[in-house]
């Protein structure tokens, strides 16, 4: 089997699940609610991100030089993540610390050929929701709950079949500049793009000037 481990990422907001409804195996009721919220917010933010794909500084930062063909592939991958979440087929299984796949600082992992089951480690629940972060917050380099959802779902073969070519904002932005074809195939690139064009869109980032003020209408 092809297993892809996951690190760093996240998002929030939805409804009220039952821990024992079969969708959140091994999870407490509290953790099931966290997962449920993260799935909902990830879906909404990824939808906004797919619309934002274009010849912009955000696109170039995470996917390299713009081309229509590459942009279409990025958009299609984001839409595939949305489809998986919207269909309600994404499930989760909670694992204890030290379990296989959760003993080296991992937050989550998946078998790429087993859609749409996400395996979650205790560290996932220590990640902040995206809205808890502020520009320049060092925790953003460790990801968020929602970002992790986007990252992990993109790994599935029938979604975007992404790889893990890099894991941090610094490394991934450098890769986008030097190896854009690899960036388009990288899970964290989709996470960071989604975060930047949604929640961070109206907030200044360390390497990005604040947006111009909008006139009152």
Coordinates of N, CA and C in Angstrom, one line a residue:
X1 N 0.8 -1.2 0.0 CA 0.0 0.0 0.0 C 0.9 1.2 0.0
X2 N 0.4 2.3 -0.6 CA 1.1 3.5 -0.6 C 0.6 4.4 0.5
X3 N 1.5 4.7 1.4 CA 1.1 5.5 2.6 C 1.8 6.8 2.5
X4 N 1.1 7.9 2.7 CA 1.7 9.3 2.7 C 1.5 9.8 4.1
X5 N 2.6 10.1 4.8 CA 2.5 10.8 6.1 C 2.2 12.2 5.9
X6 N 1.6 12.8 7.0 CA 1.3 14.2 6.9 C 1.9 15.0 8.0
X7 N 2.3 16.2 7.8 CA 2.7 17.2 8.8 C 2.2 18.5 8.5
X8 N 2.1 19.3 9.5 CA 1.7 20.7 9.4 C 0.5 21.1 8.6
X9 N -0.4 21.7 9.2 CA -1.6 22.3 8.5 C -2.9 22.4 9.2
X10 N -4.0 23.0 8.7 CA -5.3 23.1 9.3 C -6.5 24.0 8.9
X11 N -7.8 24.3 9.6 CA -9.0 25.2 9.4 C -10.2 24.9 10.4
X12 N -11.6 25.6 10.4 CA -12.7 25.3 11.3 C -14.2 25.6 10.9
X13 N -15.3 25.0 11.5 CA -16.7 25.4 11.5 C -17.7 24.5 10.8
X14 N -18.8 24.0 11.5 CA -19.8 23.2 10.8 C -20.9 22.9 11.7
X15 N -21.1 21.7 12.2 CA -22.3 21.4 13.0 C -22.0 20.6 14.2
X16 N -22.8 19.5 14.5 CA -22.7 18.8 15.7 C -22.7 17.3 15.4
X17 N -21.6 16.6 15.4 CA -21.6 15.2 15.0 C -21.7 14.3 16.3
X18 N -22.0 13.1 16.1 CA -21.9 12.1 17.2 C -20.7 11.3 17.1
X19 N -19.9 11.2 18.2 CA -18.6 10.6 18.1 C -18.7 9.1 17.7
X20 N -19.9 8.5 18.0 CA -20.1 7.1 17.7 C -20.9 6.8 16.4
X21 N -21.0 7.8 15.5 CA -21.8 7.6 14.3 C -21.0 6.9 13.2
X22 N -19.8 6.4 13.5 CA -19.1 5.7 12.5 C -18.1 6.5 11.7
X23 N -18.3 7.8 11.7 CA -17.4 8.7 10.9 C -16.2 9.1 11.6
X24 N -16.1 8.9 12.9 CA -15.0 9.4 13.7 C -14.5 8.3 14.7
X25 N -14.1 7.2 14.1 CA -13.7 6.0 14.9 C -12.6 6.3 15.9
X26 N -12.8 5.9 17.1 CA -11.7 6.1 18.1 C -11.6 7.5 18.7
X27 N -12.5 8.4 18.3 CA -12.5 9.8 18.7 C -13.5 10.1 19.8
X28 N -13.1 10.9 20.8 CA -14.0 11.4 21.8 C -15.0 12.3 21.2
X29 N -16.1 12.6 21.9 CA -17.1 13.5 21.4 C -16.5 14.9 21.2
X30 N -15.6 15.3 22.1 CA -15.0 16.6 21.9 C -14.1 16.7 20.6
X31 N -13.3 15.6 20.4 CA -12.5 15.6 19.2 C -13.3 15.5 18.0
X32 N -14.4 14.7 18.0 CA -15.3 14.6 16.9 C -15.9 16.0 16.4
X33 N -16.2 16.8 17.4 CA -16.7 18.2 17.1 C -15.6 19.0 16.5
X34 N -14.4 18.9 16.9 CA -13.3 19.6 16.3 C -13.1 19.2 14.9
X35 N -13.2 17.9 14.6 CA -13.0 17.4 13.3 C -14.1 17.9 12.4
X36 N -15.3 17.8 12.9 CA -16.5 18.2 12.1 C -16.4 19.7 11.7
X37 N -16.0 20.5 12.6 CA -15.8 21.9 12.4 C -14.8 22.2 11.3
X38 N -13.6 21.5 11.5 CA -12.5 21.6 10.5 C -12.9 21.2 9.1
X39 N -13.7 20.1 9.0 CA -14.1 19.7 7.6 C -15.0 20.8 7.0
X40 N -15.9 21.4 7.8 CA -16.8 22.4 7.2 C -16.0 23.7 6.8
X41 N -15.1 24.2 7.6 CA -14.4 25.4 7.3 C -13.4 25.1 6.1
X42 N -12.8 23.9 6.1 CA -11.9 23.6 5.0 C -12.7 23.6 3.7
X43 N -13.9 23.1 3.7 CA -14.7 23.1 2.4 C -14.9 24.6 2.0
X44 N -15.4 25.4 2.9 CA -15.7 26.8 2.5 C -14.5 27.6 2.0
X45 N -13.4 27.4 2.7 CA -12.2 28.2 2.4 C -11.6 27.7 1.1
X46 N -11.6 26.4 0.8 CA -11.1 25.8 -0.4 C -11.9 26.3 -1.6
X47 N -13.2 26.4 -1.4 CA -14.1 27.0 -2.5 C -13.6 28.4 -2.8
X48 N -13.4 29.2 -1.8 CA -12.9 30.6 -2.1 C -11.5 30.6 -2.8
X49 N -10.7 29.6 -2.4 CA -9.3 29.6 -2.9 C -9.4 29.2 -4.4
X50 N -10.3 28.3 -4.8 CA -10.4 27.9 -6.2 C -10.8 29.0 -7.1
X51 N -11.6 29.9 -6.5 CA -12.0 31.1 -7.3 C -10.9 32.1 -7.4
X52 N -10.0 32.1 -6.5 CA -8.9 33.1 -6.4 C -7.7 32.7 -7.3
X53 N -7.7 31.5 -7.9 CA -6.6 31.1 -8.7 C -6.5 32.1 -9.9
X54 N -5.3 32.6 -10.1 CA -5.1 33.6 -11.2 C -3.6 34.1 -11.2
X55 N -3.3 35.0 -12.0 CA -2.0 35.6 -12.1 C -1.8 36.6 -11.0
X56 N -1.6 36.1 -9.8 CA -1.4 37.0 -8.6 C -0.2 36.7 -7.9
X57 N 0.2 37.6 -7.0 CA 1.4 37.3 -6.1 C 1.2 36.1 -5.2
X58 N -0.1 35.9 -4.8 CA -0.3 34.7 -4.0 C -0.1 33.4 -4.8
X59 N -0.6 33.4 -6.0 CA -0.4 32.2 -6.8 C 1.1 32.0 -7.1
X60 N 1.8 33.0 -7.4 CA 3.3 32.9 -7.7 C 4.1 32.5 -6.5
X61 N 3.6 32.9 -5.3 CA 4.4 32.6 -4.1 C 4.3 31.1 -3.8
X62 N 3.2 30.4 -4.2 CA 3.1 29.0 -3.8 C 3.1 28.1 -5.0
X63 N 2.9 28.6 -6.2 CA 3.0 27.7 -7.4 C 3.9 28.2 -8.5
X64 N 4.6 29.3 -8.3 CA 5.6 29.7 -9.3 C 5.0 30.5 -10.4
X65 N 5.8 30.7 -11.5 CA 5.4 31.6 -12.6 C 4.0 31.1 -13.1
X66 N 3.2 32.0 -13.4 CA 1.8 31.7 -13.8 C 1.8 31.3 -15.3
X67 N 1.0 30.3 -15.5 CA 0.6 29.9 -16.9 C -0.8 29.4 -16.8
X68 N -1.6 29.5 -17.9 CA -3.0 29.1 -17.9 C -3.1 27.6 -17.6
X69 N -2.2 26.8 -18.2 CA -2.3 25.4 -18.0 C -2.0 25.0 -16.6
X70 N -1.0 25.6 -16.0 CA -0.7 25.3 -14.6 C -1.8 25.7 -13.7
X71 N -2.4 26.9 -13.9 CA -3.4 27.4 -13.1 C -4.7 26.5 -13.2
X72 N -5.0 26.0 -14.3 CA -6.1 25.1 -14.5 C -5.9 23.8 -13.7
X73 N -4.7 23.4 -13.6 CA -4.4 22.2 -12.8 C -4.6 22.5 -11.3
X74 N -4.1 23.6 -10.9 CA -4.2 24.0 -9.5 C -5.7 24.1 -9.1
X75 N -6.5 24.8 -10.0 CA -7.9 25.0 -9.8 C -8.6 23.6 -9.7
X76 N -8.3 22.8 -10.6 CA -8.9 21.4 -10.6 C -8.6 20.7 -9.4
X77 N -7.4 20.8 -8.9 CA -7.1 20.1 -7.6 C -7.8 20.6 -6.4
X78 N -8.0 21.9 -6.4 CA -8.7 22.5 -5.3 C -10.2 22.1 -5.4
X79 N -10.7 22.1 -6.6 CA -12.1 21.7 -6.7 C -12.3 20.2 -6.4
X80 N -11.3 19.4 -6.6 CA -11.4 18.0 -6.2 C -11.5 17.9 -4.7
X81 N -10.7 18.7 -4.0 CA -10.8 18.7 -2.5 C -12.2 19.1 -2.0
X82 N -12.8 20.1 -2.7 CA -14.1 20.6 -2.3 C -15.1 19.4 -2.6
X83 N -15.0 18.8 -3.7 CA -15.9 17.7 -4.0 C -15.9 16.6 -3.0
X84 N -14.7 16.2 -2.5 CA -14.6 15.2 -1.5 C -15.2 15.6 -0.2
X85 N -15.0 16.9 0.2 CA -15.6 17.3 1.5 C -17.1 17.5 1.3
X86 N -17.5 18.0 0.2 CA -19.0 18.3 0.0 C -19.8 17.0 -0.1
X87 N -19.2 16.0 -0.5 CA -19.9 14.7 -0.7 C -20.2 14.0 0.7
X88 N -19.5 14.5 1.7 CA -19.7 13.9 3.1 C -19.1 12.6 3.3
X89 N -18.2 12.1 2.4 CA -17.6 10.8 2.5 C -16.3 10.8 3.3
X90 N -15.8 12.0 3.6 CA -14.5 12.1 4.3 C -14.8 11.7 5.8
X91 N -14.0 10.7 6.3 CA -14.1 10.2 7.6 C -12.8 10.4 8.3
X92 N -12.8 10.1 9.6 CA -11.5 10.2 10.4 C -11.4 9.1 11.4
X93 N -10.2 8.7 11.7 CA -9.9 7.8 12.8 C -8.9 8.4 13.7
X94 N -9.1 8.4 15.0 CA -8.2 9.0 16.0 C -7.3 7.9 16.5
X95 N -6.0 8.2 16.6 CA -5.0 7.2 17.1 C -4.3 7.8 18.3
X96 N -3.9 6.9 19.2 CA -3.1 7.4 20.4 C -1.7 7.8 20.1
X97 N -1.1 8.6 20.9 CA 0.3 8.9 20.7 C 1.2 7.6 20.8
X98 N 2.1 7.5 19.9 CA 3.0 6.3 19.8 C 2.5 5.2 18.9
X99 N 1.2 5.4 18.4 CA 0.7 4.4 17.5 C 1.4 4.5 16.1
X100 N 1.3 3.5 15.3 CA 1.9 3.6 14.0 C 1.5 4.8 13.3
X101 N 2.4 5.6 12.8 CA 2.1 6.9 12.1 C 2.0 8.1 13.0
X102 N 2.0 7.9 14.3 CA 1.8 9.0 15.3 C 3.0 9.0 16.3
X103 N 4.2 8.6 15.9 CA 5.2 8.5 16.9 C 6.4 9.4 16.5
X104 N 6.3 10.3 15.5 CA 7.4 11.1 15.1 C 7.0 12.6 14.9
X105 N 6.0 13.0 15.7 CA 5.5 14.4 15.5 C 4.5 14.6 14.5
X106 N 4.0 13.5 13.9 CA 3.0 13.7 12.8 C 1.7 14.2 13.4
X107 N 1.0 15.0 12.6 CA -0.4 15.5 12.9 C -1.4 14.6 12.3
X108 N -1.2 14.1 11.1 CA -2.2 13.2 10.4 C -1.5 12.5 9.3
X109 N -2.2 11.5 8.8 CA -1.7 10.8 7.6 C -2.8 10.1 6.9
X110 N -2.5 9.7 5.7 CA -3.5 8.9 4.9 C -2.8 7.8 4.1
X111 N -3.6 6.8 3.7 CA -3.2 5.9 2.6 C -3.8 6.6 1.3
X112 N -3.0 7.0 0.4 CA -3.5 7.7 -0.8 C -4.5 6.9 -1.6
X113 N -4.4 5.6 -1.5 CA -5.4 4.8 -2.3 C -6.6 4.3 -1.5
X114 N -6.8 4.9 -0.3 CA -8.0 4.6 0.5 C -8.8 5.8 0.9
X115 N -9.5 6.4 -0.1 CA -10.3 7.5 0.1 C -11.5 7.2 0.9
X116 N -12.0 8.0 1.8 CA -11.5 9.3 2.2 C -11.2 9.3 3.7
X117 N -10.4 8.3 4.1 CA -10.2 8.1 5.5 C -8.9 8.9 6.0
X118 N -9.1 9.8 6.9 CA -7.9 10.5 7.5 C -7.6 9.9 8.8
X119 N -6.3 9.6 9.1 CA -5.8 9.1 10.3 C -5.3 10.3 11.1
X120 N -5.8 10.6 12.3 CA -5.4 11.8 13.1 C -4.7 11.4 14.3
X121 N -3.6 12.1 14.6 CA -2.8 11.9 15.8 C -3.2 12.9 16.9
X122 N -2.8 12.7 18.1 CA -3.2 13.6 19.2 C -2.7 15.0 18.9
X123 N -1.5 15.2 18.2 CA -1.0 16.5 17.9 C -1.9 17.3 17.0
X124 N -2.7 16.7 16.2 CA -3.7 17.4 15.4 C -4.6 18.3 16.2
X125 N -5.0 17.8 17.4 CA -6.0 18.5 18.2 C -5.3 19.7 19.0
X126 N -4.0 19.7 19.0 CA -3.2 20.8 19.6 C -3.0 21.9 18.6
X127 N -3.2 21.7 17.3 CA -3.1 22.7 16.3 C -4.2 23.8 16.5
X128 N -3.9 25.0 16.2 CA -4.9 26.1 16.3 C -5.8 26.1 15.1
X129 N -7.1 26.5 15.3 CA -7.9 26.8 14.1 C -7.3 28.0 13.4
X130 N -7.5 28.1 12.1 CA -6.9 29.1 11.3 C -7.2 30.5 11.8
X131 N -8.4 30.7 12.3 CA -8.8 32.0 12.7 C -8.2 32.5 14.0
X132 N -7.5 31.5 14.7 CA -6.8 31.9 16.0 C -5.5 32.5 15.7
X133 N -5.0 32.4 14.5 CA -3.7 32.9 14.1 C -3.7 34.4 13.7
X134 N -2.6 35.0 13.9 CA -2.4 36.4 13.4 C -1.2 36.5 12.6
X135 N -1.1 37.4 11.6 CA 0.0 37.6 10.8 C 1.3 37.6 11.6
X136 N 2.3 36.8 11.2 CA 3.6 36.8 11.9 C 3.6 35.8 13.0
X137 N 2.5 35.2 13.3 CA 2.4 34.2 14.4 C 3.3 33.0 14.0
X138 N 4.2 32.7 14.9 CA 5.2 31.6 14.5 C 4.4 30.2 14.4
X139 N 3.3 30.1 15.1 CA 2.6 28.9 15.0 C 2.1 28.6 13.6
X140 N 2.0 29.6 12.7 CA 1.4 29.4 11.4 C 2.3 28.5 10.6
X141 N 3.6 28.4 10.9 CA 4.5 27.5 10.2 C 4.3 26.1 10.6
X142 N 3.6 25.8 11.7 CA 3.2 24.5 12.1 C 1.8 24.1 11.6
X143 N 1.2 25.0 10.9 CA -0.1 24.7 10.3 C -1.3 24.9 11.2
X144 N -2.4 24.6 10.7 CA -3.7 24.7 11.4 C -4.5 23.5 11.2
X145 N -5.6 23.3 11.9 CA -6.4 22.1 11.8 C -7.0 22.1 10.3
X146 N -7.5 23.2 9.9 CA -8.1 23.3 8.6 C -7.1 23.0 7.5
X147 N -6.0 23.7 7.6 CA -4.9 23.5 6.6 C -4.5 22.0 6.5
X148 N -4.5 21.4 7.6 CA -4.1 19.9 7.6 C -5.1 19.1 6.8
X149 N -6.4 19.5 7.0 CA -7.5 18.8 6.2 C -7.3 19.0 4.7
X150 N -7.0 20.2 4.3 CA -6.8 20.4 2.8 C -5.6 19.7 2.4
X151 N -4.5 19.7 3.1 CA -3.2 19.0 2.8 C -3.5 17.5 2.6
X152 N -4.1 16.9 3.6 CA -4.3 15.5 3.6 C -5.2 15.0 2.5
X153 N -6.4 15.7 2.3 CA -7.3 15.3 1.3 C -6.7 15.4 -0.1
X154 N -5.8 16.3 -0.3 CA -5.2 16.5 -1.6 C -4.3 15.3 -2.0
X155 N -3.9 14.5 -1.0 CA -3.0 13.3 -1.2 C -3.8 12.2 -1.9
X156 N -5.1 12.1 -1.7 CA -5.8 10.9 -2.3 C -5.6 10.9 -3.8
X157 N -5.5 9.7 -4.3 CA -5.2 9.5 -5.7 C -6.3 10.0 -6.6
X158 N -7.6 9.9 -6.1 CA -8.7 10.3 -6.9 C -9.1 11.8 -6.6
X159 N -8.2 12.5 -5.8 CA -8.4 13.9 -5.6 C -7.3 14.7 -6.4
X160 N -6.1 14.8 -5.8 CA -5.0 15.5 -6.5 C -3.7 14.7 -6.6
X161 N -3.7 13.6 -5.8 CA -2.5 12.8 -5.8 C -1.2 13.5 -5.5
X162 N -1.3 14.5 -4.6 CA -0.1 15.3 -4.3 C 0.9 14.5 -3.5
X163 N 2.2 15.0 -3.5 CA 3.3 14.5 -2.7 C 3.7 15.4 -1.6
X164 N 4.7 15.1 -0.8 CA 5.2 16.0 0.2 C 6.6 16.3 -0.2
X165 N 6.8 17.3 -1.1 CA 8.1 17.7 -1.5 C 8.7 18.7 -0.6
X166 N 7.9 19.4 0.2 CA 8.4 20.4 1.2 C 7.4 20.5 2.3
X167 N 7.8 21.1 3.4 CA 6.9 21.2 4.6 C 6.8 22.5 5.3
X168 N 7.5 23.5 4.9 CA 7.4 24.8 5.6 C 7.2 25.9 4.6
X169 N 6.7 27.1 5.1 CA 6.5 28.2 4.2 C 7.7 28.6 3.5
X170 N 8.8 28.7 4.2 CA 10.1 29.1 3.7 C 10.5 28.1 2.5
X171 N 10.5 26.8 2.8 CA 11.0 25.9 1.8 C 10.0 25.8 0.6
X172 N 8.7 25.9 0.9 CA 7.7 25.7 -0.2 C 7.7 26.9 -1.1
X173 N 7.9 28.1 -0.5 CA 7.9 29.3 -1.4 C 9.2 29.3 -2.3
X174 N 10.3 28.8 -1.7 CA 11.5 28.7 -2.5 C 11.4 27.7 -3.6
X175 N 10.7 26.6 -3.3 CA 10.5 25.5 -4.3 C 9.6 26.1 -5.4
X176 N 8.6 26.9 -5.1 CA 7.7 27.4 -6.1 C 8.5 28.3 -7.1
X177 N 9.4 29.0 -6.6 CA 10.3 29.9 -7.4 C 11.2 29.1 -8.3
X178 N 11.8 28.0 -7.8 CA 12.8 27.3 -8.5 C 12.3 26.1 -9.3
X179 N 11.2 25.5 -8.7 CA 10.7 24.2 -9.3 C 9.1 24.3 -9.3
X180 N 8.5 25.2 -10.1 CA 7.1 25.3 -10.1 C 6.3 24.0 -10.4
X181 N 6.8 23.1 -11.2 CA 6.1 21.9 -11.5 C 6.0 21.0 -10.3
X182 N 7.0 21.0 -9.4 CA 6.9 20.3 -8.2 C 6.0 21.0 -7.2
X183 N 5.9 22.3 -7.2 CA 5.0 23.0 -6.3 C 3.6 22.7 -6.6
X184 N 3.2 22.5 -7.9 CA 1.9 22.2 -8.2 C 1.5 20.8 -7.8
X185 N 2.5 20.0 -7.5 CA 2.3 18.6 -7.1 C 2.5 18.4 -5.5
X186 N 2.6 19.6 -4.8 CA 3.0 19.5 -3.4 C 1.8 19.9 -2.5
X187 N 1.5 19.0 -1.5 CA 0.3 19.2 -0.6 C 0.4 20.5 0.2
X188 N 1.5 20.9 0.7 CA 1.6 22.1 1.5 C 1.3 23.4 0.7
X189 N 1.7 23.3 -0.6 CA 1.5 24.5 -1.4 C 0.0 24.8 -1.5
X190 N -0.9 23.8 -1.6 CA -2.3 24.0 -1.6 C -2.8 24.6 -0.2
X191 N -2.2 24.0 0.8 CA -2.6 24.5 2.1 C -2.3 26.0 2.3
X192 N -1.0 26.4 2.0 CA -0.6 27.8 2.2 C -1.4 28.7 1.2
X193 N -1.6 28.3 0.0 CA -2.3 29.2 -0.9 C -3.8 29.4 -0.4
X194 N -4.4 28.3 0.1 CA -5.8 28.5 0.6 C -5.8 29.4 1.8
X195 N -4.8 29.3 2.7 CA -4.8 30.2 3.9 C -4.6 31.6 3.5
X196 N -3.7 31.8 2.5 CA -3.3 33.2 2.2 C -4.4 34.0 1.5
X197 N -5.1 33.3 0.6 CA -6.2 34.0 -0.2 C -7.5 34.0 0.5
X198 N -7.6 33.4 1.7 CA -8.9 33.4 2.4 C -8.7 34.2 3.7
X199 N -8.3 33.6 4.7 CA -8.2 34.2 6.0 C -7.2 35.3 6.0
X200 N -6.1 35.1 5.4 CA -5.0 36.2 5.4 C -5.2 37.2 4.4
X201 N -6.2 37.1 3.6 CA -6.4 38.0 2.4 C -6.4 39.5 2.8
X202 N -7.0 39.8 3.9 CA -7.1 41.2 4.3 C -6.2 41.6 5.5
X203 N -5.2 40.7 5.7 CA -4.2 41.0 6.8 C -2.8 41.0 6.3
X204 N -2.0 41.9 6.8 CA -0.6 42.0 6.3 C 0.2 40.8 6.8
X205 N 1.1 40.3 5.8 CA 2.0 39.2 6.1 C 3.4 39.7 6.2
X206 N 4.3 39.0 6.8 CA 5.7 39.4 6.9 C 6.3 39.8 5.6
X207 N 6.0 39.0 4.5 CA 6.6 39.3 3.2 C 5.6 39.8 2.2
X208 N 4.5 40.4 2.7 CA 3.5 40.8 1.8 C 2.8 42.1 2.4
X209 N 2.8 43.2 1.6 CA 2.3 44.4 2.1 C 0.8 44.3 2.3
X210 N 0.2 45.1 3.2 CA -1.2 45.1 3.4 C -2.0 45.5 2.2
X211 N -3.2 45.1 2.0 CA -4.0 45.5 0.8 C -4.4 46.9 0.9
X212 N -4.6 47.5 -0.2 CA -5.0 48.9 -0.2 C -6.4 49.1 0.4
X213 N -6.6 50.2 1.1 CA -8.0 50.3 1.7 C -9.1 50.4 0.7
X214 N -10.2 49.8 1.0 CA -11.3 49.9 0.1 C -12.2 51.1 0.4
X215 N -12.6 51.9 -0.6 CA -13.5 53.0 -0.4 C -14.8 52.6 0.1
X216 N -15.4 53.4 0.9 CA -16.8 53.2 1.4 C -17.7 53.5 0.3
X217 N -18.7 52.6 0.1 CA -19.7 52.8 -1.0 C -21.1 52.9 -0.4

